[in-house]
Short mmCIF file of C-alpha atoms and ligand atoms in Angstrom, two decimals:
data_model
loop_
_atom_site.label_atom_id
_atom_site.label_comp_id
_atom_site.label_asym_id
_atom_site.label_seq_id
_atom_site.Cartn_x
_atom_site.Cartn_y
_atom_site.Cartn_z
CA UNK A 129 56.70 25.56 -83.90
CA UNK A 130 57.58 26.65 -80.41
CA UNK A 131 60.74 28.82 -80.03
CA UNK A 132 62.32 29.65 -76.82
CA UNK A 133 62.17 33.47 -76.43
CA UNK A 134 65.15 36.01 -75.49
CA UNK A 135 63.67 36.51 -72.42
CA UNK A 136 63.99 33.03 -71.37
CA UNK A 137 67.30 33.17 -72.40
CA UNK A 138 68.32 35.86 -70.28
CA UNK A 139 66.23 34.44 -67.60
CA UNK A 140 68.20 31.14 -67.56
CA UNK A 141 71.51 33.33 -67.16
CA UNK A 142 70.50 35.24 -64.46
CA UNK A 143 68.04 32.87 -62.09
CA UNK A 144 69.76 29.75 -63.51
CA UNK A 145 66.25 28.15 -63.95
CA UNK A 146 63.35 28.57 -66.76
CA UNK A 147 60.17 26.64 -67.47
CA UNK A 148 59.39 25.63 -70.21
CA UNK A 149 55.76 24.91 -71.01
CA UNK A 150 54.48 22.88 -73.37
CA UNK A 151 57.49 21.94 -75.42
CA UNK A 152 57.07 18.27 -76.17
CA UNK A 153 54.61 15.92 -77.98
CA UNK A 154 52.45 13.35 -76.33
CA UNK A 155 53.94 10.98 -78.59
CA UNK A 156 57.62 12.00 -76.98
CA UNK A 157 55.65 11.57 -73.68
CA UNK A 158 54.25 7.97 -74.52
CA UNK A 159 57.80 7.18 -75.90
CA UNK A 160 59.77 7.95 -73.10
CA UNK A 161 56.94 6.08 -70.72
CA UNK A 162 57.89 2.77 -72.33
CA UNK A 163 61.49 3.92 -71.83
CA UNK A 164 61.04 3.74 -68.45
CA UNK A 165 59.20 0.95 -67.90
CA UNK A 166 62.08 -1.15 -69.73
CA UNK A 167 64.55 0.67 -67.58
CA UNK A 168 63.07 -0.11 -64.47
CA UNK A 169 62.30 -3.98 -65.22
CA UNK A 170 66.45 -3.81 -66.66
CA UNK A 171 67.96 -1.13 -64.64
CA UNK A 172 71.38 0.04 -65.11
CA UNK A 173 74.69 -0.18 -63.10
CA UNK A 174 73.79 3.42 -61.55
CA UNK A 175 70.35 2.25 -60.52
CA UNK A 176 69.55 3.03 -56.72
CA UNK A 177 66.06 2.83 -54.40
CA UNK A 178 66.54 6.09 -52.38
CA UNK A 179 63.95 5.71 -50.52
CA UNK A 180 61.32 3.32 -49.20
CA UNK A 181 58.19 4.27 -47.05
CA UNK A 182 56.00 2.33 -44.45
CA UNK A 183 53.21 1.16 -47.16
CA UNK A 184 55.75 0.16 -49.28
CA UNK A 185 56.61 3.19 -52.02
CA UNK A 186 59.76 3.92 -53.30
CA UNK A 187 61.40 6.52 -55.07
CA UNK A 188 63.77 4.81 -57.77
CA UNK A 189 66.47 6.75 -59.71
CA UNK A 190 69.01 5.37 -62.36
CA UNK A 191 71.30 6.88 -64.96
CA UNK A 192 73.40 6.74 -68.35
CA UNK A 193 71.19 3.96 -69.56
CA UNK A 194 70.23 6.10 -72.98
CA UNK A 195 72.49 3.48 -75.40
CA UNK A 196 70.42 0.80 -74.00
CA UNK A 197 66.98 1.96 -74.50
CA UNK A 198 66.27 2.68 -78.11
CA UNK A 199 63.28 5.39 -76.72
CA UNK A 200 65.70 7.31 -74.94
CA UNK A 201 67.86 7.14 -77.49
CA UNK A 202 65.57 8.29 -80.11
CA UNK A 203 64.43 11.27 -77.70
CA UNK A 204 68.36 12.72 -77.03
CA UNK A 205 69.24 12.53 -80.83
CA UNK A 206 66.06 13.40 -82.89
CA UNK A 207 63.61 15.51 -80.52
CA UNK A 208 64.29 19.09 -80.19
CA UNK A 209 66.02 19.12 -76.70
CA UNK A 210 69.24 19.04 -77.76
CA UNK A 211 68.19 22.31 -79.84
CA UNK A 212 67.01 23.61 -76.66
CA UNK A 213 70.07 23.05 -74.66
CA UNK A 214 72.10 24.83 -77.10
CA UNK A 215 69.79 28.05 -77.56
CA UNK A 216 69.47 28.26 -72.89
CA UNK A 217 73.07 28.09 -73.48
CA UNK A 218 73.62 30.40 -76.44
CA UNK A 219 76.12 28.28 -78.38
CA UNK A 220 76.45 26.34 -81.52
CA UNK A 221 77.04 23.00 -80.11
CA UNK A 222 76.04 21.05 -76.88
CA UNK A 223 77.47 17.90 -75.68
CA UNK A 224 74.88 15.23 -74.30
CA UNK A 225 76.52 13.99 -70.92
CA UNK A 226 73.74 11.32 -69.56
CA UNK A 227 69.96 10.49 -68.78
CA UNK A 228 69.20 10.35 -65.56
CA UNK A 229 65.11 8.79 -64.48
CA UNK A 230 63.32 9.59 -60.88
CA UNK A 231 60.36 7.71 -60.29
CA UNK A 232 58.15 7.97 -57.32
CA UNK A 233 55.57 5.43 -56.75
CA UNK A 234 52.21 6.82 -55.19
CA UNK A 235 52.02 8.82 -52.18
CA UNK A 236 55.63 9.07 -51.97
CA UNK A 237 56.84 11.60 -49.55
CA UNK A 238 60.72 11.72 -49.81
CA UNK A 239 62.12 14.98 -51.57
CA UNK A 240 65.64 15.22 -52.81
CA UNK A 241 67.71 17.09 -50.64
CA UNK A 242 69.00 20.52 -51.32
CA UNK A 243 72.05 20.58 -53.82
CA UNK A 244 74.13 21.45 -56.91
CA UNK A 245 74.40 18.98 -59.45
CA UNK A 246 78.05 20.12 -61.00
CA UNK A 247 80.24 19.38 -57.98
CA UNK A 248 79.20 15.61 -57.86
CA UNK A 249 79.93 15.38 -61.90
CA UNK A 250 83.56 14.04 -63.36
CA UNK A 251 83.47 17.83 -65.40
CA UNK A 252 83.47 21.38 -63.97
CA UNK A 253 81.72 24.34 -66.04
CA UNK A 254 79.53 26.81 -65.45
CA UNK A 255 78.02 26.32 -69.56
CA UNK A 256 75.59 23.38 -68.14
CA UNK A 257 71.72 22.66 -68.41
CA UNK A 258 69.78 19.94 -67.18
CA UNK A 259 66.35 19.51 -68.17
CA UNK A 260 63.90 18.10 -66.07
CA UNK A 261 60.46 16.66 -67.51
CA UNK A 262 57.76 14.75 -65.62
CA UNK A 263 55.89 12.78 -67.90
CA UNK A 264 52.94 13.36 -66.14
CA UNK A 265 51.10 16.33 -64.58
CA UNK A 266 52.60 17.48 -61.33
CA UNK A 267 51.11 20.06 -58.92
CA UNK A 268 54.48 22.73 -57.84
CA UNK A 269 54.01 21.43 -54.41
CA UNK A 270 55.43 17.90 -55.22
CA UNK A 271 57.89 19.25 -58.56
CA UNK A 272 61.61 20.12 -58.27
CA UNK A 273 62.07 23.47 -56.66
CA UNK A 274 65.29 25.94 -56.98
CA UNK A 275 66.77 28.79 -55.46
CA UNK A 276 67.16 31.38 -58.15
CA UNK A 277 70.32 33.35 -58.73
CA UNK A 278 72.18 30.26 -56.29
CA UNK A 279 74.47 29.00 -59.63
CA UNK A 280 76.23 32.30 -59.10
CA UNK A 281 76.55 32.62 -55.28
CA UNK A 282 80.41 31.19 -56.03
CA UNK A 283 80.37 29.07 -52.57
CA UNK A 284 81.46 25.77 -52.42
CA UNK A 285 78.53 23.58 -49.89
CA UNK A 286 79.29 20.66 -48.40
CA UNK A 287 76.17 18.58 -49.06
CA UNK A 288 74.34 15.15 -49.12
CA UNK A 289 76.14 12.14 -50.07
CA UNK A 290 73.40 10.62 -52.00
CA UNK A 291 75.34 7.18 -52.05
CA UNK A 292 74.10 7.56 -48.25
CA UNK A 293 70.37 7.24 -49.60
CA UNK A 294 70.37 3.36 -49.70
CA UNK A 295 67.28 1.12 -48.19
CA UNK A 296 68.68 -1.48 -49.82
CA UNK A 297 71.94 -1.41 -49.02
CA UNK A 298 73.18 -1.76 -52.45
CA UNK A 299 77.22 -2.49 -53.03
CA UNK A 300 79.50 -0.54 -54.54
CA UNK A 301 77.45 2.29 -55.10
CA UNK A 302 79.48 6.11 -55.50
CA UNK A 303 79.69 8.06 -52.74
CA UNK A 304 80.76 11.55 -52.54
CA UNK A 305 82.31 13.17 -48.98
CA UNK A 306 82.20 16.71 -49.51
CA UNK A 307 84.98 18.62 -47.84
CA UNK A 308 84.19 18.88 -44.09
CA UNK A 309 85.64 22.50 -45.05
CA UNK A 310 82.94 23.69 -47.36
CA UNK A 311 80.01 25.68 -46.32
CA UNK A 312 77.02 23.99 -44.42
CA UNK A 313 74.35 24.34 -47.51
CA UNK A 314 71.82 26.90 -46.20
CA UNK A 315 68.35 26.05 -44.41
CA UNK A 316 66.25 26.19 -47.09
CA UNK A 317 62.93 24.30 -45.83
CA UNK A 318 62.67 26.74 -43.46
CA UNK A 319 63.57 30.09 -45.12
CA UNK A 320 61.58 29.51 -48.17
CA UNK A 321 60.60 32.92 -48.67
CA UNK A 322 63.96 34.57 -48.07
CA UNK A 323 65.65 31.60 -50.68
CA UNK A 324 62.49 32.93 -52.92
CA UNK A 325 62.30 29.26 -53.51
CA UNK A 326 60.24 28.68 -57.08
CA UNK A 327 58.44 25.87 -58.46
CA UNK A 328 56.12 24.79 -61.40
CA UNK A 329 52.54 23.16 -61.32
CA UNK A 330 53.52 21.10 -64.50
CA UNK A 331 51.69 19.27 -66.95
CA UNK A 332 53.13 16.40 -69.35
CA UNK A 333 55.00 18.23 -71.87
CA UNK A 334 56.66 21.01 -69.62
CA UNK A 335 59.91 21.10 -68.19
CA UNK A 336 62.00 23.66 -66.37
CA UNK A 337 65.88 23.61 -67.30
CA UNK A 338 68.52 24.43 -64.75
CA UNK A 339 72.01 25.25 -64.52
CA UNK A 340 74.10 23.04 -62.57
CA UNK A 341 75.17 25.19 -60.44
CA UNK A 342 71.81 26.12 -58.92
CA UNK A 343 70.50 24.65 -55.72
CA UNK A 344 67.60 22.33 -56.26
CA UNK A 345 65.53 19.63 -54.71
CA UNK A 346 62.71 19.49 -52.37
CA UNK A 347 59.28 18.03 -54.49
CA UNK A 348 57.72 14.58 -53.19
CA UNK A 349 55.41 14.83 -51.17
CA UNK A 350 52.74 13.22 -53.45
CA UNK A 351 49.20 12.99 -53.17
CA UNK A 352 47.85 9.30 -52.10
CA UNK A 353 46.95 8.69 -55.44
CA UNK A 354 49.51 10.29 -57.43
CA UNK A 355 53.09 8.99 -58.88
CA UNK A 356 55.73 10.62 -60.18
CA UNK A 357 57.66 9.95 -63.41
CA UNK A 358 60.46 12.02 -64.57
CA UNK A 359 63.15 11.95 -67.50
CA UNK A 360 66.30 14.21 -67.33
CA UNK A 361 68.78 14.82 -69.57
CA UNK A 362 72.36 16.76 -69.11
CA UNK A 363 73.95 18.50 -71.45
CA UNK A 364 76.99 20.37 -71.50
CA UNK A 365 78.44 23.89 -73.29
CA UNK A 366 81.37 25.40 -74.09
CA UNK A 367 83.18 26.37 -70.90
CA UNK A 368 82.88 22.61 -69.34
CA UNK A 369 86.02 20.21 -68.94
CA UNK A 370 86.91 16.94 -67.42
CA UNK A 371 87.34 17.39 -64.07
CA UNK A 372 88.60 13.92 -61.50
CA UNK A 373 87.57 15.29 -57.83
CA UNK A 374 89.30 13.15 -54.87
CA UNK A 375 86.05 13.42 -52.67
CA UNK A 376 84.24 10.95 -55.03
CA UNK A 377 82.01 11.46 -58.08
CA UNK A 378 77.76 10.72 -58.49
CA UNK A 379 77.55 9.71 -61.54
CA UNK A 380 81.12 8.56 -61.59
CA UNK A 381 82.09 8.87 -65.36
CA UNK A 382 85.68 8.65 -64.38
CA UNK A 383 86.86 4.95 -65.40
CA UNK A 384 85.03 5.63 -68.90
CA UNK A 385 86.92 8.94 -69.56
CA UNK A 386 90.04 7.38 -68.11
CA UNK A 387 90.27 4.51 -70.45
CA UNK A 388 89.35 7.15 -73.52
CA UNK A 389 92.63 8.61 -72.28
CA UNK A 390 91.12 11.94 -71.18
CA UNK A 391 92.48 13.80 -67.93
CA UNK A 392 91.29 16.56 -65.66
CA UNK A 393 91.30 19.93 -68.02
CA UNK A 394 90.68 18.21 -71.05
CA UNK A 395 87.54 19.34 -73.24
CA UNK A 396 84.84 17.02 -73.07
CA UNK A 397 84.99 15.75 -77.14
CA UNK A 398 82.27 13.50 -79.01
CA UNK A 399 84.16 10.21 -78.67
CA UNK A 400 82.33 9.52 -75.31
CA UNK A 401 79.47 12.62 -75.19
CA UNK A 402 77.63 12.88 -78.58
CA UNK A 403 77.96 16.33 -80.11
CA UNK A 404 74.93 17.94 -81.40
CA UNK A 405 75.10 21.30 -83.80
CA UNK A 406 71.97 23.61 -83.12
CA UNK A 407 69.48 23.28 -85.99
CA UNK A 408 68.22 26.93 -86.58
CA UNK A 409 64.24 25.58 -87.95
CA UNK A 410 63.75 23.49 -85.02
CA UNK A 411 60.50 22.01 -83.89
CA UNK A 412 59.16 20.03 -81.03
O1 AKG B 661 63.47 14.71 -59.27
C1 AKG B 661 64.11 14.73 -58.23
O2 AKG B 661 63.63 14.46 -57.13
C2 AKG B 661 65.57 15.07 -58.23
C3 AKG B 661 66.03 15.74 -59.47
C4 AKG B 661 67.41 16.30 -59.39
O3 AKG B 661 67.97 16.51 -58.36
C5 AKG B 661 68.10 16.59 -60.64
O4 AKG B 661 67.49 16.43 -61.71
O5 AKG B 661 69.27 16.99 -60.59
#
């Protein structure tokens, strides 16, 4: 059994990122591979191309589709990541929020702009970890990158509208227009040192979980013949509440929580976002 240590505890307070290595099984691996292949062929009302290159490759993301695919459904409620979610967070109980997939085809060289996951969301908290895990190896050159300590800089950025990320030019899709107001988000590709900007090489198996807060992106820039597959999952602690924001919301769980009668300040409840107790023997 694998537990997570109280140093990576304390390290996910205070940089608002951790890796993880080794954590899951092959056989989670394998699972969740067939989970996205079905995904892709059937993708959800969330699914977006964001971005499409000269020879072709694309970098496809989607979300919330975990009640429609029994192997990401059989991941969130019996692996141990929901026990891991809980201990980074140091509570009893974690609410699952959604799955979100990013798949790169070979070669790809987009990378996700800088940003902060939590002001796009329909809740605001700081009690939040997402956990990123490629399901295969990836060299730190082409894996999410982050900007430690950023989830408790307190600034408010105005950032990418990733509705705006759109080859296709898909309908309908959820835009977000951050206040014009807001901070410019930093120059980060070029003040990588100074933003102490950390990634993983990562192997199938690993993953690095991250607060919401945190800046993150970068990663793409693939080798000709490598791809990219990656399964997240969002959970949510004690401190998080439903939160409507006017500039728009990416995911947009708003009409959902609306029609379960829950308004901005509410507490998040298991009705729409499963509630999972810690197990204290937990195993991978
Ligand atoms: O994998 C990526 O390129 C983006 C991931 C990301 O931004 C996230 O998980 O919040």
């Amino acid at each position: 059994m694998k537990i997570i240590s109280e140093k990576q505890i304390s390290d996910f307070d205070k940089k608002g990122v951790v890796f993880l290595e080794n954590y899951f099984s092959q056989t989670w691996i394998e699972k969740l591979k067939i989970g996205i292949e079905k995904n892709i062929l059937n993708p959800g009302k969330e699914k977006r191309v964001w971005s499409k290159e000269s020879d072709g490759q694309y970098t496809f993301y989607d979300s919330n589709n975990w009640r429609n695919i029994q192997e990401y459904q059989e991941f969130i409620e019996e692996s141990s990541m929901k026990n891991m979610a809980a201990t980074l967070l140091n509570t009893k109980k974690v609410n699952f929020f959604f799955d979100a997939i990013f798949v790169r085809s070979k070669g790809v060289k987009f990378s996700t702009p800088w940003h902060q996951d939590e002001p796009y969301w329909s809740v605001e908290g700081f009690d939040t970890v997402s956990i990123w895990m490629p399901l295969v190896d990836v060299r730190k050159e082409s894996a999410l990158a982050f900007v430690p300590g950023s989830h408790k800089w307190g600034k408010k950025f105005k950032q990418q509208d990733f509705g705006e990320l759109n080859p296709d030019n898909e309908k309908n899709v959820n835009n977000v227009i951050f206040n014009s107001e807001w901070e410019i988000i930093p120059d980060i590709d070029n003040n990588r040192e100074k933003y102490c900007v950390t990634s993983w090489d990562m192997k199938a198996g690993d993953c690095v979980a991250f607060n919401a807060r945190i800046i993150h992106g970068g990663g793409g820039n693939l080798l000709p013949d490598k791809d990219l597959k990656v399964f997240n999952t969002q959970w949510l602690g004690d401190d998080v509440r439903v939160c409507y924001k006017s500039m728009g919301m990416d995911p947009d769980h708003s009409p959902q929580m609306k029609q379960a009668g829950k308004q901005s300040g509410d507490q998040i409840g298991s009705d729409l976002y499963p509630e999972f107790y810690k197990e204290t023997n937990w195993k991978n």
